[in-house]
Amino acid sequence: MARTLVIDAHPDDRSLCAALAARYADGARAGGAEVELLTLRDLDFDVHLRRGLHADQPVEPDLLRARAALVAADHVVVVAPVWWGSVPALLKGFLDRALERGWAYRYRDNGLPQGLLAGRSARVVVTTDSPGWWLRALMGDSAVRQLRRSTLRFCGLKPVRATRIGQVHGSSPEQREAWLQQVADLGRTDARRTPSRNKLLPSVPAVPAVPGVAGDGPADVAA
């Protein structure tokens, strides 16, 4: 049975994102997946990478549990709103802290990056108040690009599909229900085409972090 991790990255449990994450999870279960729903707003951790990549920072128990869920997953889904062309501080802080260098990625001797979460697929679901053509043509689809290319693919996940939900502002209850059904269908479809990782690659290799070594973060390299 494939395992799906759904990450609800909205700070508000009454948000459309929260509802979308729950409905995707329902659809994935209907498709035969074992599902874990990770709500970032419920985690207790410091969202600040206090000294950047220059030193170790103690990893809180909730982050350790989140890492274990990432390791166990065959498919990872991130549901988040687009705010100021990016993602909420809550999600950015989680990515900064959870996807630590030496754990989610490392640099080879030749300086090229290596993603350590390979063998997993992913989907990004974003909500937006702007039209899709505006995001893609004029804004460069920055939030989706950040999550797909500079984060998930950088850490080895592929393929990484994207779904854009909007325009949310001014949408009717009927439109919102249609979006909820859309992501439920996606969850079911993704679950049925996601193989169990034990048929692909082993779990994440244990690669120790290198304390006290400065360097550019993954977003700078992969953007």
JSON list of C-alpha atoms in Angstrom, two decimals:
[
{"chain": "A", "resi": 1, "resn": "MET", "atom": "CA", "xyz": [0.00, 0.00, 0.00]},
{"chain": "A", "resi": 2, "resn": "ALA", "atom": "CA", "xyz": [1.38, 3.40, -1.00]},
{"chain": "A", "resi": 3, "resn": "ARG", "atom": "CA", "xyz": [1.79, 5.97, 1.76]},
{"chain": "A", "resi": 4, "resn": "THR", "atom": "CA", "xyz": [0.79, 9.59, 1.22]},
{"chain": "A", "resi": 5, "resn": "LEU", "atom": "CA", "xyz": [1.78, 12.52, 3.41]},
{"chain": "A", "resi": 6, "resn": "VAL", "atom": "CA", "xyz": [-0.46, 15.59, 3.07]},
{"chain": "A", "resi": 7, "resn": "ILE", "atom": "CA", "xyz": [1.02, 18.79, 4.52]},
{"chain": "A", "resi": 8, "resn": "ASP", "atom": "CA", "xyz": [-1.52, 21.48, 5.40]},
{"chain": "A", "resi": 9, "resn": "ALA", "atom": "CA", "xyz": [0.60, 24.64, 5.44]},
{"chain": "A", "resi": 10, "resn": "HIS", "atom": "CA", "xyz": [-2.06, 27.27, 6.17]},
{"chain": "A", "resi": 11, "resn": "PRO", "atom": "CA", "xyz": [-1.97, 28.97, 9.61]},
{"chain": "A", "resi": 12, "resn": "ASP", "atom": "CA", "xyz": [-5.79, 29.03, 9.82]},
{"chain": "A", "resi": 13, "resn": "ASP", "atom": "CA", "xyz": [-7.75, 25.82, 10.36]},
{"chain": "A", "resi": 14, "resn": "ARG", "atom": "CA", "xyz": [-10.85, 27.50, 8.85]},
{"chain": "A", "resi": 15, "resn": "SER", "atom": "CA", "xyz": [-9.12, 28.20, 5.54]},
{"chain": "A", "resi": 16, "resn": "LEU", "atom": "CA", "xyz": [-9.87, 26.79, 2.12]},
{"chain": "A", "resi": 17, "resn": "CYS", "atom": "CA", "xyz": [-6.39, 25.24, 2.17]},
{"chain": "A", "resi": 18, "resn": "ALA", "atom": "CA", "xyz": [-7.27, 23.29, 5.31]},
{"chain": "A", "resi": 19, "resn": "ALA", "atom": "CA", "xyz": [-10.42, 22.00, 3.65]},
{"chain": "A", "resi": 20, "resn": "LEU", "atom": "CA", "xyz": [-8.52, 21.14, 0.46]},
{"chain": "A", "resi": 21, "resn": "ALA", "atom": "CA", "xyz": [-5.88, 19.21, 2.39]},
{"chain": "A", "resi": 22, "resn": "ALA", "atom": "CA", "xyz": [-8.56, 17.21, 4.21]},
{"chain": "A", "resi": 23, "resn": "ARG", "atom": "CA", "xyz": [-10.45, 16.43, 1.00]},
{"chain": "A", "resi": 24, "resn": "TYR", "atom": "CA", "xyz": [-7.27, 15.40, -0.84]},
{"chain": "A", "resi": 25, "resn": "ALA", "atom": "CA", "xyz": [-6.51, 13.06, 2.08]},
{"chain": "A", "resi": 26, "resn": "ASP", "atom": "CA", "xyz": [-10.02, 11.59, 1.83]},
{"chain": "A", "resi": 27, "resn": "GLY", "atom": "CA", "xyz": [-9.57, 11.04, -1.90]},
{"chain": "A", "resi": 28, "resn": "ALA", "atom": "CA", "xyz": [-6.19, 9.38, -1.41]},
{"chain": "A", "resi": 29, "resn": "ARG", "atom": "CA", "xyz": [-7.68, 7.00, 1.16]},
{"chain": "A", "resi": 30, "resn": "ALA", "atom": "CA", "xyz": [-10.47, 6.18, -1.28]},
{"chain": "A", "resi": 31, "resn": "GLY", "atom": "CA", "xyz": [-7.76, 5.42, -3.84]},
{"chain": "A", "resi": 32, "resn": "GLY", "atom": "CA", "xyz": [-6.18, 2.88, -1.51]},
{"chain": "A", "resi": 33, "resn": "ALA", "atom": "CA", "xyz": [-3.37, 4.90, 0.06]},
{"chain": "A", "resi": 34, "resn": "GLU", "atom": "CA", "xyz": [-2.37, 4.99, 3.69]},
{"chain": "A", "resi": 35, "resn": "VAL", "atom": "CA", "xyz": [-2.58, 8.71, 4.52]},
{"chain": "A", "resi": 36, "resn": "GLU", "atom": "CA", "xyz": [-1.08, 10.97, 7.17]},
{"chain": "A", "resi": 37, "resn": "LEU", "atom": "CA", "xyz": [-2.29, 14.58, 7.41]},
{"chain": "A", "resi": 38, "resn": "LEU", "atom": "CA", "xyz": [0.39, 16.87, 8.86]},
{"chain": "A", "resi": 39, "resn": "THR", "atom": "CA", "xyz": [-0.96, 20.27, 9.95]},
{"chain": "A", "resi": 40, "resn": "LEU", "atom": "CA", "xyz": [1.97, 22.62, 10.39]},
{"chain": "A", "resi": 41, "resn": "ARG", "atom": "CA", "xyz": [0.02, 25.07, 12.59]},
{"chain": "A", "resi": 42, "resn": "ASP", "atom": "CA", "xyz": [-0.25, 22.33, 15.22]},
{"chain": "A", "resi": 43, "resn": "LEU", "atom": "CA", "xyz": [3.49, 21.69, 15.41]},
{"chain": "A", "resi": 44, "resn": "ASP", "atom": "CA", "xyz": [5.66, 23.17, 18.15]},
{"chain": "A", "resi": 45, "resn": "PHE", "atom": "CA", "xyz": [8.95, 24.32, 16.64]},
{"chain": "A", "resi": 46, "resn": "ASP", "atom": "CA", "xyz": [11.04, 27.43, 16.07]},
{"chain": "A", "resi": 47, "resn": "VAL", "atom": "CA", "xyz": [10.33, 28.65, 12.54]},
{"chain": "A", "resi": 48, "resn": "HIS", "atom": "CA", "xyz": [13.63, 30.57, 12.46]},
{"chain": "A", "resi": 49, "resn": "LEU", "atom": "CA", "xyz": [16.86, 29.06, 11.22]},
{"chain": "A", "resi": 50, "resn": "ARG", "atom": "CA", "xyz": [18.71, 31.03, 13.86]},
{"chain": "A", "resi": 51, "resn": "ARG", "atom": "CA", "xyz": [22.22, 30.93, 12.43]},
{"chain": "A", "resi": 52, "resn": "GLY", "atom": "CA", "xyz": [21.46, 30.01, 8.86]},
{"chain": "A", "resi": 53, "resn": "LEU", "atom": "CA", "xyz": [23.55, 27.08, 7.66]},
{"chain": "A", "resi": 54, "resn": "HIS", "atom": "CA", "xyz": [26.52, 28.02, 9.79]},
{"chain": "A", "resi": 55, "resn": "ALA", "atom": "CA", "xyz": [25.78, 25.85, 12.83]},
{"chain": "A", "resi": 56, "resn": "ASP", "atom": "CA", "xyz": [23.61, 23.07, 14.16]},
{"chain": "A", "resi": 57, "resn": "GLN", "atom": "CA", "xyz": [20.26, 23.91, 15.75]},
{"chain": "A", "resi": 58, "resn": "PRO", "atom": "CA", "xyz": [18.48, 21.44, 18.04]},
{"chain": "A", "resi": 59, "resn": "VAL", "atom": "CA", "xyz": [15.64, 19.71, 16.22]},
{"chain": "A", "resi": 60, "resn": "GLU", "atom": "CA", "xyz": [12.38, 19.72, 18.17]},
{"chain": "A", "resi": 61, "resn": "PRO", "atom": "CA", "xyz": [10.38, 16.48, 18.66]},
{"chain": "A", "resi": 62, "resn": "ASP", "atom": "CA", "xyz": [7.59, 17.64, 16.33]},
{"chain": "A", "resi": 63, "resn": "LEU", "atom": "CA", "xyz": [10.12, 18.22, 13.55]},
{"chain": "A", "resi": 64, "resn": "LEU", "atom": "CA", "xyz": [11.63, 14.79, 14.15]},
{"chain": "A", "resi": 65, "resn": "ARG", "atom": "CA", "xyz": [8.16, 13.27, 13.80]},
{"chain": "A", "resi": 66, "resn": "ALA", "atom": "CA", "xyz": [7.59, 15.28, 10.62]},
{"chain": "A", "resi": 67, "resn": "ARG", "atom": "CA", "xyz": [10.87, 13.98, 9.22]},
{"chain": "A", "resi": 68, "resn": "ALA", "atom": "CA", "xyz": [9.84, 10.43, 10.05]},
{"chain": "A", "resi": 69, "resn": "ALA", "atom": "CA", "xyz": [6.60, 11.01, 8.13]},
{"chain": "A", "resi": 70, "resn": "LEU", "atom": "CA", "xyz": [8.58, 12.29, 5.14]},
{"chain": "A", "resi": 71, "resn": "VAL", "atom": "CA", "xyz": [10.82, 9.22, 5.22]},
{"chain": "A", "resi": 72, "resn": "ALA", "atom": "CA", "xyz": [7.80, 6.90, 5.40]},
{"chain": "A", "resi": 73, "resn": "ALA", "atom": "CA", "xyz": [5.94, 8.60, 2.53]},
{"chain": "A", "resi": 74, "resn": "ASP", "atom": "CA", "xyz": [5.82, 7.45, -1.07]},
{"chain": "A", "resi": 75, "resn": "HIS", "atom": "CA", "xyz": [3.99, 10.62, -2.14]},
{"chain": "A", "resi": 76, "resn": "VAL", "atom": "CA", "xyz": [4.11, 14.07, -0.53]},
{"chain": "A", "resi": 77, "resn": "VAL", "atom": "CA", "xyz": [1.47, 16.77, -1.02]},
{"chain": "A", "resi": 78, "resn": "VAL", "atom": "CA", "xyz": [1.93, 20.40, 0.07]},
{"chain": "A", "resi": 79, "resn": "VAL", "atom": "CA", "xyz": [-1.20, 22.58, 0.28]},
{"chain": "A", "resi": 80, "resn": "ALA", "atom": "CA", "xyz": [-0.54, 26.29, 0.77]},
{"chain": "A", "resi": 81, "resn": "PRO", "atom": "CA", "xyz": [-1.78, 29.74, -0.21]},
{"chain": "A", "resi": 82, "resn": "VAL", "atom": "CA", "xyz": [0.20, 32.12, -2.39]},
{"chain": "A", "resi": 83, "resn": "TRP", "atom": "CA", "xyz": [0.98, 35.22, -0.33]},
{"chain": "A", "resi": 84, "resn": "TRP", "atom": "CA", "xyz": [3.07, 38.03, -1.85]},
{"chain": "A", "resi": 85, "resn": "GLY", "atom": "CA", "xyz": [4.21, 35.69, -4.61]},
{"chain": "A", "resi": 86, "resn": "SER", "atom": "CA", "xyz": [5.53, 33.19, -2.07]},
{"chain": "A", "resi": 87, "resn": "VAL", "atom": "CA", "xyz": [4.33, 30.90, 0.72]},
{"chain": "A", "resi": 88, "resn": "PRO", "atom": "CA", "xyz": [3.36, 31.64, 4.34]},
{"chain": "A", "resi": 89, "resn": "ALA", "atom": "CA", "xyz": [6.12, 32.13, 6.89]},
{"chain": "A", "resi": 90, "resn": "LEU", "atom": "CA", "xyz": [4.90, 28.98, 8.65]},
{"chain": "A", "resi": 91, "resn": "LEU", "atom": "CA", "xyz": [5.67, 26.81, 5.63]},
{"chain": "A", "resi": 92, "resn": "LYS", "atom": "CA", "xyz": [8.95, 28.57, 4.84]},
{"chain": "A", "resi": 93, "resn": "GLY", "atom": "CA", "xyz": [10.08, 28.08, 8.43]},
{"chain": "A", "resi": 94, "resn": "PHE", "atom": "CA", "xyz": [9.13, 24.42, 8.33]},
{"chain": "A", "resi": 95, "resn": "LEU", "atom": "CA", "xyz": [11.08, 23.86, 5.13]},
{"chain": "A", "resi": 96, "resn": "ASP", "atom": "CA", "xyz": [14.10, 25.74, 6.51]},
{"chain": "A", "resi": 97, "resn": "ARG", "atom": "CA", "xyz": [14.12, 23.67, 9.69]},
{"chain": "A", "resi": 98, "resn": "ALA", "atom": "CA", "xyz": [12.95, 20.23, 8.54]},
{"chain": "A", "resi": 99, "resn": "LEU", "atom": "CA", "xyz": [14.86, 19.91, 5.26]},
{"chain": "A", "resi": 100, "resn": "GLU", "atom": "CA", "xyz": [18.26, 20.28, 6.84]},
{"chain": "A", "resi": 101, "resn": "ARG", "atom": "CA", "xyz": [21.45, 20.04, 4.84]},
{"chain": "A", "resi": 102, "resn": "GLY", "atom": "CA", "xyz": [22.91, 16.59, 5.33]},
{"chain": "A", "resi": 103, "resn": "TRP", "atom": "CA", "xyz": [19.45, 15.15, 5.89]},
{"chain": "A", "resi": 104, "resn": "ALA", "atom": "CA", "xyz": [17.28, 16.16, 2.93]},
{"chain": "A", "resi": 105, "resn": "TYR", "atom": "CA", "xyz": [20.15, 17.07, 0.59]},
{"chain": "A", "resi": 106, "resn": "ARG", "atom": "CA", "xyz": [23.92, 17.30, 0.48]},
{"chain": "A", "resi": 107, "resn": "TYR", "atom": "CA", "xyz": [26.64, 18.56, -1.80]},
{"chain": "A", "resi": 108, "resn": "ARG", "atom": "CA", "xyz": [28.94, 16.14, -3.57]},
{"chain": "A", "resi": 109, "resn": "ASP", "atom": "CA", "xyz": [32.70, 16.60, -3.69]},
{"chain": "A", "resi": 110, "resn": "ASN", "atom": "CA", "xyz": [32.30, 18.30, -7.07]},
{"chain": "A", "resi": 111, "resn": "GLY", "atom": "CA", "xyz": [29.96, 20.87, -5.55]},
{"chain": "A", "resi": 112, "resn": "LEU", "atom": "CA", "xyz": [26.79, 19.60, -7.22]},
{"chain": "A", "resi": 113, "resn": "PRO", "atom": "CA", "xyz": [23.73, 18.97, -5.02]},
{"chain": "A", "resi": 114, "resn": "GLN", "atom": "CA", "xyz": [22.27, 15.56, -4.34]},
{"chain": "A", "resi": 115, "resn": "GLY", "atom": "CA", "xyz": [18.69, 15.15, -3.14]},
{"chain": "A", "resi": 116, "resn": "LEU", "atom": "CA", "xyz": [18.36, 12.56, -0.40]},
{"chain": "A", "resi": 117, "resn": "LEU", "atom": "CA", "xyz": [14.58, 12.13, -0.55]},
{"chain": "A", "resi": 118, "resn": "ALA", "atom": "CA", "xyz": [14.61, 10.43, -3.95]},
{"chain": "A", "resi": 119, "resn": "GLY", "atom": "CA", "xyz": [12.11, 7.69, -4.66]},
{"chain": "A", "resi": 120, "resn": "ARG", "atom": "CA", "xyz": [9.11, 9.83, -3.73]},
{"chain": "A", "resi": 121, "resn": "SER", "atom": "CA", "xyz": [6.69, 11.77, -5.90]},
{"chain": "A", "resi": 122, "resn": "ALA", "atom": "CA", "xyz": [4.93, 14.99, -4.90]},
{"chain": "A", "resi": 123, "resn": "ARG", "atom": "CA", "xyz": [2.15, 17.42, -5.67]},
{"chain": "A", "resi": 124, "resn": "VAL", "atom": "CA", "xyz": [1.90, 21.11, -4.85]},
{"chain": "A", "resi": 125, "resn": "VAL", "atom": "CA", "xyz": [-1.60, 22.57, -4.41]},
{"chain": "A", "resi": 126, "resn": "VAL", "atom": "CA", "xyz": [-1.72, 26.36, -4.11]},
{"chain": "A", "resi": 127, "resn": "THR", "atom": "CA", "xyz": [-4.64, 28.73, -3.66]},
{"chain": "A", "resi": 128, "resn": "THR", "atom": "CA", "xyz": [-4.53, 32.23, -5.08]},
{"chain": "A", "resi": 129, "resn": "ASP", "atom": "CA", "xyz": [-6.60, 35.37, -5.40]},
{"chain": "A", "resi": 130, "resn": "SER", "atom": "CA", "xyz": [-4.92, 36.20, -8.70]},
{"chain": "A", "resi": 131, "resn": "PRO", "atom": "CA", "xyz": [-5.85, 34.74, -12.10]},
{"chain": "A", "resi": 132, "resn": "GLY", "atom": "CA", "xyz": [-3.71, 31.85, -13.27]},
{"chain": "A", "resi": 133, "resn": "TRP", "atom": "CA", "xyz": [-2.55, 33.73, -16.35]},
{"chain": "A", "resi": 134, "resn": "TRP", "atom": "CA", "xyz": [-1.37, 36.59, -14.10]},
{"chain": "A", "resi": 135, "resn": "LEU", "atom": "CA", "xyz": [0.66, 34.24, -11.92]},
{"chain": "A", "resi": 136, "resn": "ARG", "atom": "CA", "xyz": [2.31, 32.45, -14.82]},
{"chain": "A", "resi": 137, "resn": "ALA", "atom": "CA", "xyz": [2.77, 35.22, -17.38]},
{"chain": "A", "resi": 138, "resn": "LEU", "atom": "CA", "xyz": [3.50, 38.26, -15.22]},
{"chain": "A", "resi": 139, "resn": "MET", "atom": "CA", "xyz": [4.63, 36.93, -11.83]},
{"chain": "A", "resi": 140, "resn": "GLY", "atom": "CA", "xyz": [6.68, 33.97, -13.03]},
{"chain": "A", "resi": 141, "resn": "ASP", "atom": "CA", "xyz": [4.64, 31.46, -11.01]},
{"chain": "A", "resi": 142, "resn": "SER", "atom": "CA", "xyz": [7.09, 32.16, -8.19]},
{"chain": "A", "resi": 143, "resn": "ALA", "atom": "CA", "xyz": [5.49, 30.21, -5.34]},
{"chain": "A", "resi": 144, "resn": "VAL", "atom": "CA", "xyz": [5.00, 27.07, -7.44]},
{"chain": "A", "resi": 145, "resn": "ARG", "atom": "CA", "xyz": [8.52, 27.35, -8.85]},
{"chain": "A", "resi": 146, "resn": "GLN", "atom": "CA", "xyz": [9.92, 27.72, -5.34]},
{"chain": "A", "resi": 147, "resn": "LEU", "atom": "CA", "xyz": [8.16, 24.64, -4.03]},
{"chain": "A", "resi": 148, "resn": "ARG", "atom": "CA", "xyz": [8.58, 22.45, -7.14]},
{"chain": "A", "resi": 149, "resn": "ARG", "atom": "CA", "xyz": [12.08, 23.27, -8.32]},
{"chain": "A", "resi": 150, "resn": "SER", "atom": "CA", "xyz": [13.95, 24.92, -5.48]},
{"chain": "A", "resi": 151, "resn": "THR", "atom": "CA", "xyz": [12.64, 22.67, -2.71]},
{"chain": "A", "resi": 152, "resn": "LEU", "atom": "CA", "xyz": [11.02, 19.36, -3.58]},
{"chain": "A", "resi": 153, "resn": "ARG", "atom": "CA", "xyz": [12.95, 18.52, -6.75]},
{"chain": "A", "resi": 154, "resn": "PHE", "atom": "CA", "xyz": [16.12, 19.82, -5.14]},
{"chain": "A", "resi": 155, "resn": "CYS", "atom": "CA", "xyz": [15.62, 17.26, -2.37]},
{"chain": "A", "resi": 156, "resn": "GLY", "atom": "CA", "xyz": [15.11, 14.48, -4.92]},
{"chain": "A", "resi": 157, "resn": "LEU", "atom": "CA", "xyz": [11.34, 14.16, -5.18]},
{"chain": "A", "resi": 158, "resn": "LYS", "atom": "CA", "xyz": [9.97, 13.64, -8.68]},
{"chain": "A", "resi": 159, "resn": "PRO", "atom": "CA", "xyz": [7.78, 14.01, -10.51]},
{"chain": "A", "resi": 160, "resn": "VAL", "atom": "CA", "xyz": [6.35, 17.07, -8.75]},
{"chain": "A", "resi": 161, "resn": "ARG", "atom": "CA", "xyz": [2.97, 18.03, -10.16]},
{"chain": "A", "resi": 162, "resn": "ALA", "atom": "CA", "xyz": [1.22, 21.34, -9.48]},
{"chain": "A", "resi": 163, "resn": "THR", "atom": "CA", "xyz": [-2.42, 22.32, -9.09]},
{"chain": "A", "resi": 164, "resn": "ARG", "atom": "CA", "xyz": [-3.51, 25.95, -8.86]},
{"chain": "A", "resi": 165, "resn": "ILE", "atom": "CA", "xyz": [-6.84, 26.81, -7.22]},
{"chain": "A", "resi": 166, "resn": "GLY", "atom": "CA", "xyz": [-8.31, 30.25, -7.84]},
{"chain": "A", "resi": 167, "resn": "GLN", "atom": "CA", "xyz": [-9.43, 32.93, -7.98]},
{"chain": "A", "resi": 168, "resn": "VAL", "atom": "CA", "xyz": [-10.44, 32.37, -4.36]},
{"chain": "A", "resi": 169, "resn": "HIS", "atom": "CA", "xyz": [-11.43, 35.96, -3.53]},
{"chain": "A", "resi": 170, "resn": "GLY", "atom": "CA", "xyz": [-15.11, 36.40, -4.31]},
{"chain": "A", "resi": 171, "resn": "SER", "atom": "CA", "xyz": [-15.64, 32.74, -5.15]},
{"chain": "A", "resi": 172, "resn": "SER", "atom": "CA", "xyz": [-19.05, 31.19, -4.52]},
{"chain": "A", "resi": 173, "resn": "PRO", "atom": "CA", "xyz": [-19.80, 28.24, -2.24]},
{"chain": "A", "resi": 174, "resn": "GLU", "atom": "CA", "xyz": [-20.51, 26.20, -5.37]},
{"chain": "A", "resi": 175, "resn": "GLN", "atom": "CA", "xyz": [-17.10, 27.03, -6.83]},
{"chain": "A", "resi": 176, "resn": "ARG", "atom": "CA", "xyz": [-15.38, 26.08, -3.59]},
{"chain": "A", "resi": 177, "resn": "GLU", "atom": "CA", "xyz": [-17.20, 22.79, -3.49]},
{"chain": "A", "resi": 178, "resn": "ALA", "atom": "CA", "xyz": [-16.08, 22.14, -7.08]},
{"chain": "A", "resi": 179, "resn": "TRP", "atom": "CA", "xyz": [-12.47, 22.78, -6.05]},
{"chain": "A", "resi": 180, "resn": "LEU", "atom": "CA", "xyz": [-12.84, 20.43, -3.09]},
{"chain": "A", "resi": 181, "resn": "GLN", "atom": "CA", "xyz": [-14.15, 17.71, -5.39]},
{"chain": "A", "resi": 182, "resn": "GLN", "atom": "CA", "xyz": [-11.30, 18.40, -7.82]},
{"chain": "A", "resi": 183, "resn": "VAL", "atom": "CA", "xyz": [-8.62, 17.77, -5.20]},
{"chain": "A", "resi": 184, "resn": "ALA", "atom": "CA", "xyz": [-10.46, 14.72, -3.87]},
{"chain": "A", "resi": 185, "resn": "ASP", "atom": "CA", "xyz": [-10.34, 13.29, -7.39]},
{"chain": "A", "resi": 186, "resn": "LEU", "atom": "CA", "xyz": [-6.65, 14.17, -7.62]},
{"chain": "A", "resi": 187, "resn": "GLY", "atom": "CA", "xyz": [-6.00, 12.40, -4.33]},
{"chain": "A", "resi": 188, "resn": "ARG", "atom": "CA", "xyz": [-7.69, 9.27, -5.61]},
{"chain": "A", "resi": 189, "resn": "THR", "atom": "CA", "xyz": [-5.83, 9.38, -8.92]},
{"chain": "A", "resi": 190, "resn": "ASP", "atom": "CA", "xyz": [-2.45, 10.04, -7.32]},
{"chain": "A", "resi": 191, "resn": "ALA", "atom": "CA", "xyz": [-2.94, 7.21, -4.84]},
{"chain": "A", "resi": 192, "resn": "ARG", "atom": "CA", "xyz": [-3.69, 4.72, -7.59]},
{"chain": "A", "resi": 193, "resn": "ARG", "atom": "CA", "xyz": [-0.61, 5.62, -9.62]},
{"chain": "A", "resi": 194, "resn": "THR", "atom": "CA", "xyz": [1.85, 5.87, -6.70]},
{"chain": "A", "resi": 195, "resn": "PRO", "atom": "CA", "xyz": [3.88, 2.70, -6.21]},
{"chain": "A", "resi": 196, "resn": "SER", "atom": "CA", "xyz": [5.06, 1.71, -2.76]},
{"chain": "A", "resi": 197, "resn": "ARG", "atom": "CA", "xyz": [8.61, 2.92, -2.30]},
{"chain": "A", "resi": 198, "resn": "ASN", "atom": "CA", "xyz": [9.89, -0.49, -1.28]},
{"chain": "A", "resi": 199, "resn": "LYS", "atom": "CA", "xyz": [9.66, -1.27, -4.99]},
{"chain": "A", "resi": 200, "resn": "LEU", "atom": "CA", "xyz": [11.85, 1.73, -5.81]},
{"chain": "A", "resi": 201, "resn": "LEU", "atom": "CA", "xyz": [14.53, 3.02, -3.47]},
{"chain": "A", "resi": 202, "resn": "PRO", "atom": "CA", "xyz": [15.47, 2.38, 0.17]},
{"chain": "A", "resi": 203, "resn": "SER", "atom": "CA", "xyz": [14.87, 4.92, 2.91]},
{"chain": "A", "resi": 204, "resn": "VAL", "atom": "CA", "xyz": [16.84, 8.15, 3.16]},
{"chain": "A", "resi": 205, "resn": "PRO", "atom": "CA", "xyz": [20.53, 7.42, 3.70]},
{"chain": "A", "resi": 206, "resn": "ALA", "atom": "CA", "xyz": [22.05, 8.59, 6.95]},
{"chain": "A", "resi": 207, "resn": "VAL", "atom": "CA", "xyz": [24.27, 11.47, 5.92]},
{"chain": "A", "resi": 208, "resn": "PRO", "atom": "CA", "xyz": [25.63, 13.57, 8.79]},
{"chain": "A", "resi": 209, "resn": "ALA", "atom": "CA", "xyz": [25.38, 17.33, 8.62]},
{"chain": "A", "resi": 210, "resn": "VAL", "atom": "CA", "xyz": [28.61, 19.28, 8.63]},
{"chain": "A", "resi": 211, "resn": "PRO", "atom": "CA", "xyz": [28.48, 21.83, 11.48]},
{"chain": "A", "resi": 212, "resn": "GLY", "atom": "CA", "xyz": [30.17, 25.16, 11.13]},
{"chain": "A", "resi": 213, "resn": "VAL", "atom": "CA", "xyz": [30.37, 25.12, 7.34]},
{"chain": "A", "resi": 214, "resn": "ALA", "atom": "CA", "xyz": [28.88, 28.07, 5.50]},
{"chain": "A", "resi": 215, "resn": "GLY", "atom": "CA", "xyz": [27.24, 27.78, 2.12]},
{"chain": "A", "resi": 216, "resn": "ASP", "atom": "CA", "xyz": [24.37, 28.84, -0.06]},
{"chain": "A", "resi": 217, "resn": "GLY", "atom": "CA", "xyz": [21.00, 27.30, 0.63]},
{"chain": "A", "resi": 218, "resn": "PRO", "atom": "CA", "xyz": [19.18, 25.12, -1.89]},
{"chain": "A", "resi": 219, "resn": "ALA", "atom": "CA", "xyz": [16.89, 27.91, -3.10]},
{"chain": "A", "resi": 220, "resn": "ASP", "atom": "CA", "xyz": [19.89, 29.89, -4.26]},
{"chain": "A", "resi": 221, "resn": "VAL", "atom": "CA", "xyz": [21.24, 26.95, -6.23]},
{"chain": "A", "resi": 222, "resn": "ALA", "atom": "CA", "xyz": [18.09, 25.53, -7.75]},
{"chain": "A", "resi": 223, "resn": "ALA", "atom": "CA", "xyz": [16.02, 28.63, -8.50]}
]
